[in-house]
């Protein structure tokens, strides 16, 4: 069966099942092409909550579908691949976090939404990559335990120097592997391009950025900025949109 016919069958089945097909920005082009909505994990979960469809087909990873199910308990949320996991989310467990909380009883736990429901349940507050800094600033506590992404944690710490920040040593393999030499070469090859990057990248990469933002923020930045060329520091699935 060719791809176009398969896509048509998926769309038809979704209609028959009264299902909303949503796909994360990082999905492959052929998945995003047939999605009713594309976006980042939180935006998609909110769409799942607000839709009048009874079934949500979430093309993403486990924690994303889990978040959608939490926000839309009256709906059936289907994850097409049960083995679709996020390496960073898997780097922290509820048991491990409980132990770290015992070591730092005076710290407020700020957990990135890229984590399991069990880990979120052990947290004081959750954040997204777009509101992480404002969430950290809103907390009265002077000591923060930032989970699970050390790179996002370091970015938060750089923006709230008045707070003591402790990091869980997790990371996104894709963002963490970006190298300074690669970015400098890309900028040299494209001197008229602006470099926008996700805060899950290492601090030395963020220092080279023209703009640091979430995936949704990248769309907004590119749409509003007069520049015609951008170097994108995140998963290549974002380029489809």
PDB file of C-alpha atoms in Angstrom:
ATOM      1  CA  UNK A   1       0.000   0.000   0.000  1.00  0.00           C
ATOM      2  CA  UNK A   2       1.419   3.378  -0.971  1.00  0.00           C
ATOM      3  CA  UNK A   3       1.777   6.193   1.541  1.00  0.00           C
ATOM      4  CA  UNK A   4      -1.000   8.397   0.169  1.00  0.00           C
ATOM      5  CA  UNK A   5      -3.560   5.600   0.310  1.00  0.00           C
ATOM      6  CA  UNK A   6      -2.506   4.694   3.841  1.00  0.00           C
ATOM      7  CA  UNK A   7      -2.862   8.320   4.910  1.00  0.00           C
ATOM      8  CA  UNK A   8      -6.367   8.439   3.428  1.00  0.00           C
ATOM      9  CA  UNK A   9      -7.370   5.293   5.294  1.00  0.00           C
ATOM     10  CA  UNK A  10      -6.077   6.692   8.580  1.00  0.00           C
ATOM     11  CA  UNK A  11      -8.060   9.907   8.101  1.00  0.00           C
ATOM     12  CA  UNK A  12     -11.190   7.960   7.201  1.00  0.00           C
ATOM     13  CA  UNK A  13     -10.869   5.716  10.253  1.00  0.00           C
ATOM     14  CA  UNK A  14     -10.348   8.731  12.508  1.00  0.00           C
ATOM     15  CA  UNK A  15     -13.563  10.257  11.169  1.00  0.00           C
ATOM     16  CA  UNK A  16     -15.493   7.031  11.731  1.00  0.00           C
ATOM     17  CA  UNK A  17     -14.228   6.771  15.316  1.00  0.00           C
ATOM     18  CA  UNK A  18     -14.929  10.440  16.126  1.00  0.00           C
ATOM     19  CA  UNK A  19     -11.226  10.827  16.801  1.00  0.00           C
ATOM     20  CA  UNK A  20      -8.958  13.863  16.843  1.00  0.00           C
ATOM     21  CA  UNK A  21      -5.558  13.101  15.328  1.00  0.00           C
ATOM     22  CA  UNK A  22      -2.845  15.237  16.916  1.00  0.00           C
ATOM     23  CA  UNK A  23       0.885  15.112  16.208  1.00  0.00           C
ATOM     24  CA  UNK A  24       3.883  16.555  18.001  1.00  0.00           C
ATOM     25  CA  UNK A  25       6.153  18.991  16.175  1.00  0.00           C
ATOM     26  CA  UNK A  26       8.890  16.362  16.123  1.00  0.00           C
ATOM     27  CA  UNK A  27       6.884  13.732  14.233  1.00  0.00           C
ATOM     28  CA  UNK A  28       7.804  12.703  10.705  1.00  0.00           C
ATOM     29  CA  UNK A  29       6.408  14.753   7.833  1.00  0.00           C
ATOM     30  CA  UNK A  30       3.947  12.087   6.685  1.00  0.00           C
ATOM     31  CA  UNK A  31       2.389  12.021  10.160  1.00  0.00           C
ATOM     32  CA  UNK A  32       2.134  15.789  10.510  1.00  0.00           C
ATOM     33  CA  UNK A  33       0.577  15.985   7.039  1.00  0.00           C
ATOM     34  CA  UNK A  34      -2.533  14.092   8.146  1.00  0.00           C
ATOM     35  CA  UNK A  35      -2.823  15.465  11.671  1.00  0.00           C
ATOM     36  CA  UNK A  36      -5.785  17.641  12.569  1.00  0.00           C
ATOM     37  CA  UNK A  37      -3.496  19.650  14.830  1.00  0.00           C
ATOM     38  CA  UNK A  38       0.271  19.874  15.280  1.00  0.00           C
ATOM     39  CA  UNK A  39       2.079  21.536  18.160  1.00  0.00           C
ATOM     40  CA  UNK A  40       4.172  21.072  21.277  1.00  0.00           C
ATOM     41  CA  UNK A  41       3.199  18.632  24.009  1.00  0.00           C
ATOM     42  CA  UNK A  42       1.315  21.064  26.250  1.00  0.00           C
ATOM     43  CA  UNK A  43      -0.554  22.755  23.402  1.00  0.00           C
ATOM     44  CA  UNK A  44      -1.684  19.372  22.113  1.00  0.00           C
ATOM     45  CA  UNK A  45      -2.870  18.273  25.548  1.00  0.00           C
ATOM     46  CA  UNK A  46      -4.917  21.452  25.844  1.00  0.00           C
ATOM     47  CA  UNK A  47      -6.427  20.765  22.420  1.00  0.00           C
ATOM     48  CA  UNK A  48      -7.289  17.268  23.631  1.00  0.00           C
ATOM     49  CA  UNK A  49      -9.069  18.766  26.629  1.00  0.00           C
ATOM     50  CA  UNK A  50     -11.045  21.283  24.587  1.00  0.00           C
ATOM     51  CA  UNK A  51     -12.113  19.161  21.616  1.00  0.00           C
ATOM     52  CA  UNK A  52     -15.607  17.704  21.352  1.00  0.00           C
ATOM     53  CA  UNK A  53     -14.146  14.502  19.880  1.00  0.00           C
ATOM     54  CA  UNK A  54     -14.435  11.446  22.123  1.00  0.00           C
ATOM     55  CA  UNK A  55     -11.156   9.829  21.065  1.00  0.00           C
ATOM     56  CA  UNK A  56      -7.668  11.360  20.922  1.00  0.00           C
ATOM     57  CA  UNK A  57      -5.014   9.754  18.738  1.00  0.00           C
ATOM     58  CA  UNK A  58      -1.794  11.211  20.146  1.00  0.00           C
ATOM     59  CA  UNK A  59       1.167  10.853  17.801  1.00  0.00           C
ATOM     60  CA  UNK A  60       3.929  11.480  20.280  1.00  0.00           C
ATOM     61  CA  UNK A  61       5.604   9.779  23.224  1.00  0.00           C
ATOM     62  CA  UNK A  62       4.225   8.234  26.397  1.00  0.00           C
ATOM     63  CA  UNK A  63       4.386  11.219  28.758  1.00  0.00           C
ATOM     64  CA  UNK A  64       2.550  13.371  26.206  1.00  0.00           C
ATOM     65  CA  UNK A  65      -0.376  10.971  25.894  1.00  0.00           C
ATOM     66  CA  UNK A  66      -0.358  10.597  29.678  1.00  0.00           C
ATOM     67  CA  UNK A  67      -0.623  14.368  30.101  1.00  0.00           C
ATOM     68  CA  UNK A  68      -3.509  14.495  27.627  1.00  0.00           C
ATOM     69  CA  UNK A  69      -5.311  11.760  29.562  1.00  0.00           C
ATOM     70  CA  UNK A  70      -4.880  13.737  32.793  1.00  0.00           C
ATOM     71  CA  UNK A  71      -6.300  16.912  31.253  1.00  0.00           C
ATOM     72  CA  UNK A  72      -9.086  15.082  29.404  1.00  0.00           C
ATOM     73  CA  UNK A  73     -10.205  12.256  31.725  1.00  0.00           C
ATOM     74  CA  UNK A  74     -13.528  11.940  29.908  1.00  0.00           C
ATOM     75  CA  UNK A  75     -11.841  11.012  26.626  1.00  0.00           C
ATOM     76  CA  UNK A  76     -10.115   7.906  25.303  1.00  0.00           C
ATOM     77  CA  UNK A  77      -6.467   8.711  24.573  1.00  0.00           C
ATOM     78  CA  UNK A  78      -4.683   6.341  22.206  1.00  0.00           C
ATOM     79  CA  UNK A  79      -0.899   6.197  21.821  1.00  0.00           C
ATOM     80  CA  UNK A  80      -0.251   4.450  18.464  1.00  0.00           C
ATOM     81  CA  UNK A  81       3.035   3.002  19.708  1.00  0.00           C
ATOM     82  CA  UNK A  82       3.119   1.915  23.327  1.00  0.00           C
ATOM     83  CA  UNK A  83       6.921   1.763  23.177  1.00  0.00           C
ATOM     84  CA  UNK A  84       7.258   5.416  22.138  1.00  0.00           C
ATOM     85  CA  UNK A  85       9.255   6.782  25.034  1.00  0.00           C
ATOM     86  CA  UNK A  86      11.240   9.900  25.851  1.00  0.00           C
ATOM     87  CA  UNK A  87      14.815   9.088  26.972  1.00  0.00           C
ATOM     88  CA  UNK A  88      14.951  12.150  29.201  1.00  0.00           C
ATOM     89  CA  UNK A  89      11.642  11.375  30.904  1.00  0.00           C
ATOM     90  CA  UNK A  90      12.957   7.880  31.570  1.00  0.00           C
ATOM     91  CA  UNK A  91      16.017   9.297  33.365  1.00  0.00           C
ATOM     92  CA  UNK A  92      13.998  10.171  36.470  1.00  0.00           C
ATOM     93  CA  UNK A  93      11.766   7.954  38.588  1.00  0.00           C
ATOM     94  CA  UNK A  94       9.364   8.805  41.374  1.00  0.00           C
ATOM     95  CA  UNK A  95      11.464   6.770  43.795  1.00  0.00           C
ATOM     96  CA  UNK A  96      14.643   8.567  42.773  1.00  0.00           C
ATOM     97  CA  UNK A  97      12.989  11.947  43.130  1.00  0.00           C
ATOM     98  CA  UNK A  98      11.678  11.069  46.585  1.00  0.00           C
ATOM     99  CA  UNK A  99      15.231  10.265  47.651  1.00  0.00           C
ATOM    100  CA  UNK A 100      16.544  13.565  46.295  1.00  0.00           C
ATOM    101  CA  UNK A 101      13.753  15.407  48.113  1.00  0.00           C
ATOM    102  CA  UNK A 102      14.896  13.764  51.347  1.00  0.00           C
ATOM    103  CA  UNK A 103      18.385  15.118  50.687  1.00  0.00           C
ATOM    104  CA  UNK A 104      17.026  18.635  50.062  1.00  0.00           C
ATOM    105  CA  UNK A 105      13.920  18.987  52.257  1.00  0.00           C
ATOM    106  CA  UNK A 106      13.955  22.778  51.976  1.00  0.00           C
ATOM    107  CA  UNK A 107      13.860  22.798  48.152  1.00  0.00           C
ATOM    108  CA  UNK A 108      10.782  23.398  46.022  1.00  0.00           C
ATOM    109  CA  UNK A 109      10.547  20.795  43.266  1.00  0.00           C
ATOM    110  CA  UNK A 110       9.978  22.281  39.811  1.00  0.00           C
ATOM    111  CA  UNK A 111       9.378  19.561  37.244  1.00  0.00           C
ATOM    112  CA  UNK A 112       9.431  19.916  33.489  1.00  0.00           C
ATOM    113  CA  UNK A 113       6.289  18.573  31.806  1.00  0.00           C
ATOM    114  CA  UNK A 114       8.560  16.161  29.913  1.00  0.00           C
ATOM    115  CA  UNK A 115       8.207  13.641  32.713  1.00  0.00           C
ATOM    116  CA  UNK A 116       5.903  10.854  33.829  1.00  0.00           C
ATOM    117  CA  UNK A 117       2.727  11.406  35.834  1.00  0.00           C
ATOM    118  CA  UNK A 118       4.350   9.556  38.750  1.00  0.00           C
ATOM    119  CA  UNK A 119       7.205  12.077  38.805  1.00  0.00           C
ATOM    120  CA  UNK A 120       4.831  15.023  38.441  1.00  0.00           C
ATOM    121  CA  UNK A 121       2.915  13.716  41.460  1.00  0.00           C
ATOM    122  CA  UNK A 122       6.085  14.055  43.573  1.00  0.00           C
ATOM    123  CA  UNK A 123       6.567  17.675  42.480  1.00  0.00           C
ATOM    124  CA  UNK A 124       5.449  21.014  43.874  1.00  0.00           C
ATOM    125  CA  UNK A 125       4.879  22.641  40.500  1.00  0.00           C
ATOM    126  CA  UNK A 126       5.340  21.829  36.810  1.00  0.00           C
ATOM    127  CA  UNK A 127       6.584  24.013  33.989  1.00  0.00           C
ATOM    128  CA  UNK A 128       7.030  24.044  30.240  1.00  0.00           C
ATOM    129  CA  UNK A 129      10.099  25.180  28.342  1.00  0.00           C
ATOM    130  CA  UNK A 130       8.300  28.421  27.480  1.00  0.00           C
ATOM    131  CA  UNK A 131       7.220  29.354  31.014  1.00  0.00           C
ATOM    132  CA  UNK A 132      10.010  27.719  33.050  1.00  0.00           C
ATOM    133  CA  UNK A 133      11.716  30.989  33.964  1.00  0.00           C
ATOM    134  CA  UNK A 134       8.505  32.782  34.935  1.00  0.00           C
ATOM    135  CA  UNK A 135       7.433  29.778  37.025  1.00  0.00           C
ATOM    136  CA  UNK A 136      10.785  29.779  38.840  1.00  0.00           C
ATOM    137  CA  UNK A 137      10.485  33.507  39.516  1.00  0.00           C
ATOM    138  CA  UNK A 138       6.967  33.093  40.868  1.00  0.00           C
ATOM    139  CA  UNK A 139       8.115  30.753  43.643  1.00  0.00           C
ATOM    140  CA  UNK A 140       8.902  32.309  47.030  1.00  0.00           C
ATOM    141  CA  UNK A 141      11.384  29.591  47.958  1.00  0.00           C
ATOM    142  CA  UNK A 142      15.075  30.406  47.602  1.00  0.00           C
ATOM    143  CA  UNK A 143      16.090  26.832  46.796  1.00  0.00           C
ATOM    144  CA  UNK A 144      14.800  24.993  43.728  1.00  0.00           C
ATOM    145  CA  UNK A 145      15.187  21.373  42.700  1.00  0.00           C
ATOM    146  CA  UNK A 146      14.862  21.360  38.903  1.00  0.00           C
ATOM    147  CA  UNK A 147      13.816  18.069  37.307  1.00  0.00           C
ATOM    148  CA  UNK A 148      14.691  16.268  35.048  1.00  0.00           C
ATOM    149  CA  UNK A 149      16.626  18.312  32.457  1.00  0.00           C
ATOM    150  CA  UNK A 150      19.956  19.675  33.685  1.00  0.00           C
ATOM    151  CA  UNK A 151      20.290  21.941  30.644  1.00  0.00           C
ATOM    152  CA  UNK A 152      16.881  23.551  31.069  1.00  0.00           C
ATOM    153  CA  UNK A 153      17.743  23.764  34.756  1.00  0.00           C
ATOM    154  CA  UNK A 154      20.959  25.630  34.064  1.00  0.00           C
ATOM    155  CA  UNK A 155      19.131  28.003  31.764  1.00  0.00           C
ATOM    156  CA  UNK A 156      16.571  28.691  34.490  1.00  0.00           C
ATOM    157  CA  UNK A 157      19.387  29.217  37.005  1.00  0.00           C
ATOM    158  CA  UNK A 158      21.047  31.767  34.723  1.00  0.00           C
ATOM    159  CA  UNK A 159      17.824  33.778  34.663  1.00  0.00           C
ATOM    160  CA  UNK A 160      17.112  33.611  38.410  1.00  0.00           C
ATOM    161  CA  UNK A 161      20.559  34.118  40.006  1.00  0.00           C
ATOM    162  CA  UNK A 162      18.933  35.046  43.301  1.00  0.00           C
ATOM    163  CA  UNK A 163      17.873  31.417  43.791  1.00  0.00           C
ATOM    164  CA  UNK A 164      19.926  28.341  44.621  1.00  0.00           C
ATOM    165  CA  UNK A 165      19.247  25.730  41.963  1.00  0.00           C
ATOM    166  CA  UNK A 166      19.895  22.005  42.181  1.00  0.00           C
ATOM    167  CA  UNK A 167      19.676  19.941  39.012  1.00  0.00           C
ATOM    168  CA  UNK A 168      18.591  16.417  38.304  1.00  0.00           C
ATOM    169  CA  UNK A 169      21.208  15.069  35.894  1.00  0.00           C
ATOM    170  CA  UNK A 170      18.871  14.217  33.023  1.00  0.00           C
ATOM    171  CA  UNK A 171      19.110  15.509  29.473  1.00  0.00           C
ATOM    172  CA  UNK A 172      17.574  15.254  26.017  1.00  0.00           C
ATOM    173  CA  UNK A 173      20.000  13.195  23.881  1.00  0.00           C
ATOM    174  CA  UNK A 174      19.101  15.117  20.728  1.00  0.00           C
ATOM    175  CA  UNK A 175      19.584  18.604  22.155  1.00  0.00           C
ATOM    176  CA  UNK A 176      22.525  17.646  24.340  1.00  0.00           C
ATOM    177  CA  UNK A 177      24.557  16.405  21.380  1.00  0.00           C
ATOM    178  CA  UNK A 178      24.711  19.767  19.594  1.00  0.00           C
ATOM    179  CA  UNK A 179      28.312  20.969  19.466  1.00  0.00           C
ATOM    180  CA  UNK A 180      29.725  24.484  19.472  1.00  0.00           C
ATOM    181  CA  UNK A 181      31.887  23.765  16.427  1.00  0.00           C
ATOM    182  CA  UNK A 182      28.834  22.630  14.451  1.00  0.00           C
ATOM    183  CA  UNK A 183      26.894  25.767  15.279  1.00  0.00           C
ATOM    184  CA  UNK A 184      29.810  28.072  14.533  1.00  0.00           C
ATOM    185  CA  UNK A 185      30.279  26.368  11.175  1.00  0.00           C
ATOM    186  CA  UNK A 186      26.574  26.679  10.355  1.00  0.00           C
ATOM    187  CA  UNK A 187      26.671  30.366  11.257  1.00  0.00           C
ATOM    188  CA  UNK A 188      29.795  30.879   9.146  1.00  0.00           C
ATOM    189  CA  UNK A 189      28.145  29.135   6.196  1.00  0.00           C
ATOM    190  CA  UNK A 190      24.967  31.185   6.664  1.00  0.00           C
ATOM    191  CA  UNK A 191      26.038  34.613   7.948  1.00  0.00           C
ATOM    192  CA  UNK A 192      22.605  36.104   7.272  1.00  0.00           C
ATOM    193  CA  UNK A 193      20.784  33.440   9.315  1.00  0.00           C
ATOM    194  CA  UNK A 194      19.530  33.795  12.866  1.00  0.00           C
ATOM    195  CA  UNK A 195      20.166  30.934  15.262  1.00  0.00           C
ATOM    196  CA  UNK A 196      17.170  29.961  17.383  1.00  0.00           C
ATOM    197  CA  UNK A 197      17.631  27.197  19.889  1.00  0.00           C
ATOM    198  CA  UNK A 198      15.748  25.151  22.451  1.00  0.00           C
ATOM    199  CA  UNK A 199      16.718  25.662  26.120  1.00  0.00           C
ATOM    200  CA  UNK A 200      17.291  21.899  26.437  1.00  0.00           C
ATOM    201  CA  UNK A 201      20.657  22.495  24.727  1.00  0.00           C
ATOM    202  CA  UNK A 202      23.889  22.908  26.669  1.00  0.00           C
ATOM    203  CA  UNK A 203      24.784  26.368  28.058  1.00  0.00           C
ATOM    204  CA  UNK A 204      27.628  26.911  25.588  1.00  0.00           C
ATOM    205  CA  UNK A 205      25.153  26.409  22.728  1.00  0.00           C
ATOM    206  CA  UNK A 206      22.665  28.846  24.232  1.00  0.00           C
ATOM    207  CA  UNK A 207      25.418  31.470  24.394  1.00  0.00           C
ATOM    208  CA  UNK A 208      25.578  31.401  20.589  1.00  0.00           C
ATOM    209  CA  UNK A 209      21.832  31.848  20.112  1.00  0.00           C
ATOM    210  CA  UNK A 210      19.997  34.833  18.714  1.00  0.00           C
ATOM    211  CA  UNK A 211      16.829  33.546  20.338  1.00  0.00           C
ATOM    212  CA  UNK A 212      16.171  30.874  22.994  1.00  0.00           C
ATOM    213  CA  UNK A 213      12.663  29.455  22.976  1.00  0.00           C
ATOM    214  CA  UNK A 214      10.329  26.471  22.932  1.00  0.00           C
ATOM    215  CA  UNK A 215       9.279  24.835  19.663  1.00  0.00           C
ATOM    216  CA  UNK A 216       6.108  26.929  19.588  1.00  0.00           C
ATOM    217  CA  UNK A 217       8.249  29.978  20.225  1.00  0.00           C
ATOM    218  CA  UNK A 218      10.365  29.101  17.201  1.00  0.00           C
ATOM    219  CA  UNK A 219       7.329  29.273  14.934  1.00  0.00           C
ATOM    220  CA  UNK A 220       6.344  32.631  16.371  1.00  0.00           C
ATOM    221  CA  UNK A 221       9.872  34.019  16.151  1.00  0.00           C
ATOM    222  CA  UNK A 222      10.315  32.912  12.530  1.00  0.00           C
ATOM    223  CA  UNK A 223       6.887  34.218  11.524  1.00  0.00           C
ATOM    224  CA  UNK A 224       7.385  37.675  13.019  1.00  0.00           C
ATOM    225  CA  UNK A 225      11.083  38.208  12.319  1.00  0.00           C
ATOM    226  CA  UNK A 226      12.023  39.875   9.000  1.00  0.00           C
ATOM    227  CA  UNK A 227      14.997  37.535   8.567  1.00  0.00           C
ATOM    228  CA  UNK A 228      14.612  35.040   5.729  1.00  0.00           C
ATOM    229  CA  UNK A 229      16.946  32.339   6.992  1.00  0.00           C
ATOM    230  CA  UNK A 230      17.165  30.543  10.324  1.00  0.00           C
ATOM    231  CA  UNK A 231      19.415  27.928  11.871  1.00  0.00           C
ATOM    232  CA  UNK A 232      17.178  25.713  13.989  1.00  0.00           C
ATOM    233  CA  UNK A 233      18.590  24.108  17.123  1.00  0.00           C
ATOM    234  CA  UNK A 234      16.080  21.340  17.765  1.00  0.00           C
ATOM    235  CA  UNK A 235      14.586  18.174  16.210  1.00  0.00           C
ATOM    236  CA  UNK A 236      14.315  18.334  12.414  1.00  0.00           C
ATOM    237  CA  UNK A 237      10.613  17.414  12.512  1.00  0.00           C
ATOM    238  CA  UNK A 238       9.895  21.051  13.292  1.00  0.00           C
ATOM    239  CA  UNK A 239      10.932  22.052   9.778  1.00  0.00           C
ATOM    240  CA  UNK A 240       7.767  20.575   8.234  1.00  0.00           C
ATOM    241  CA  UNK A 241       5.530  23.226   9.760  1.00  0.00           C
TER     242      UNK A 241
END
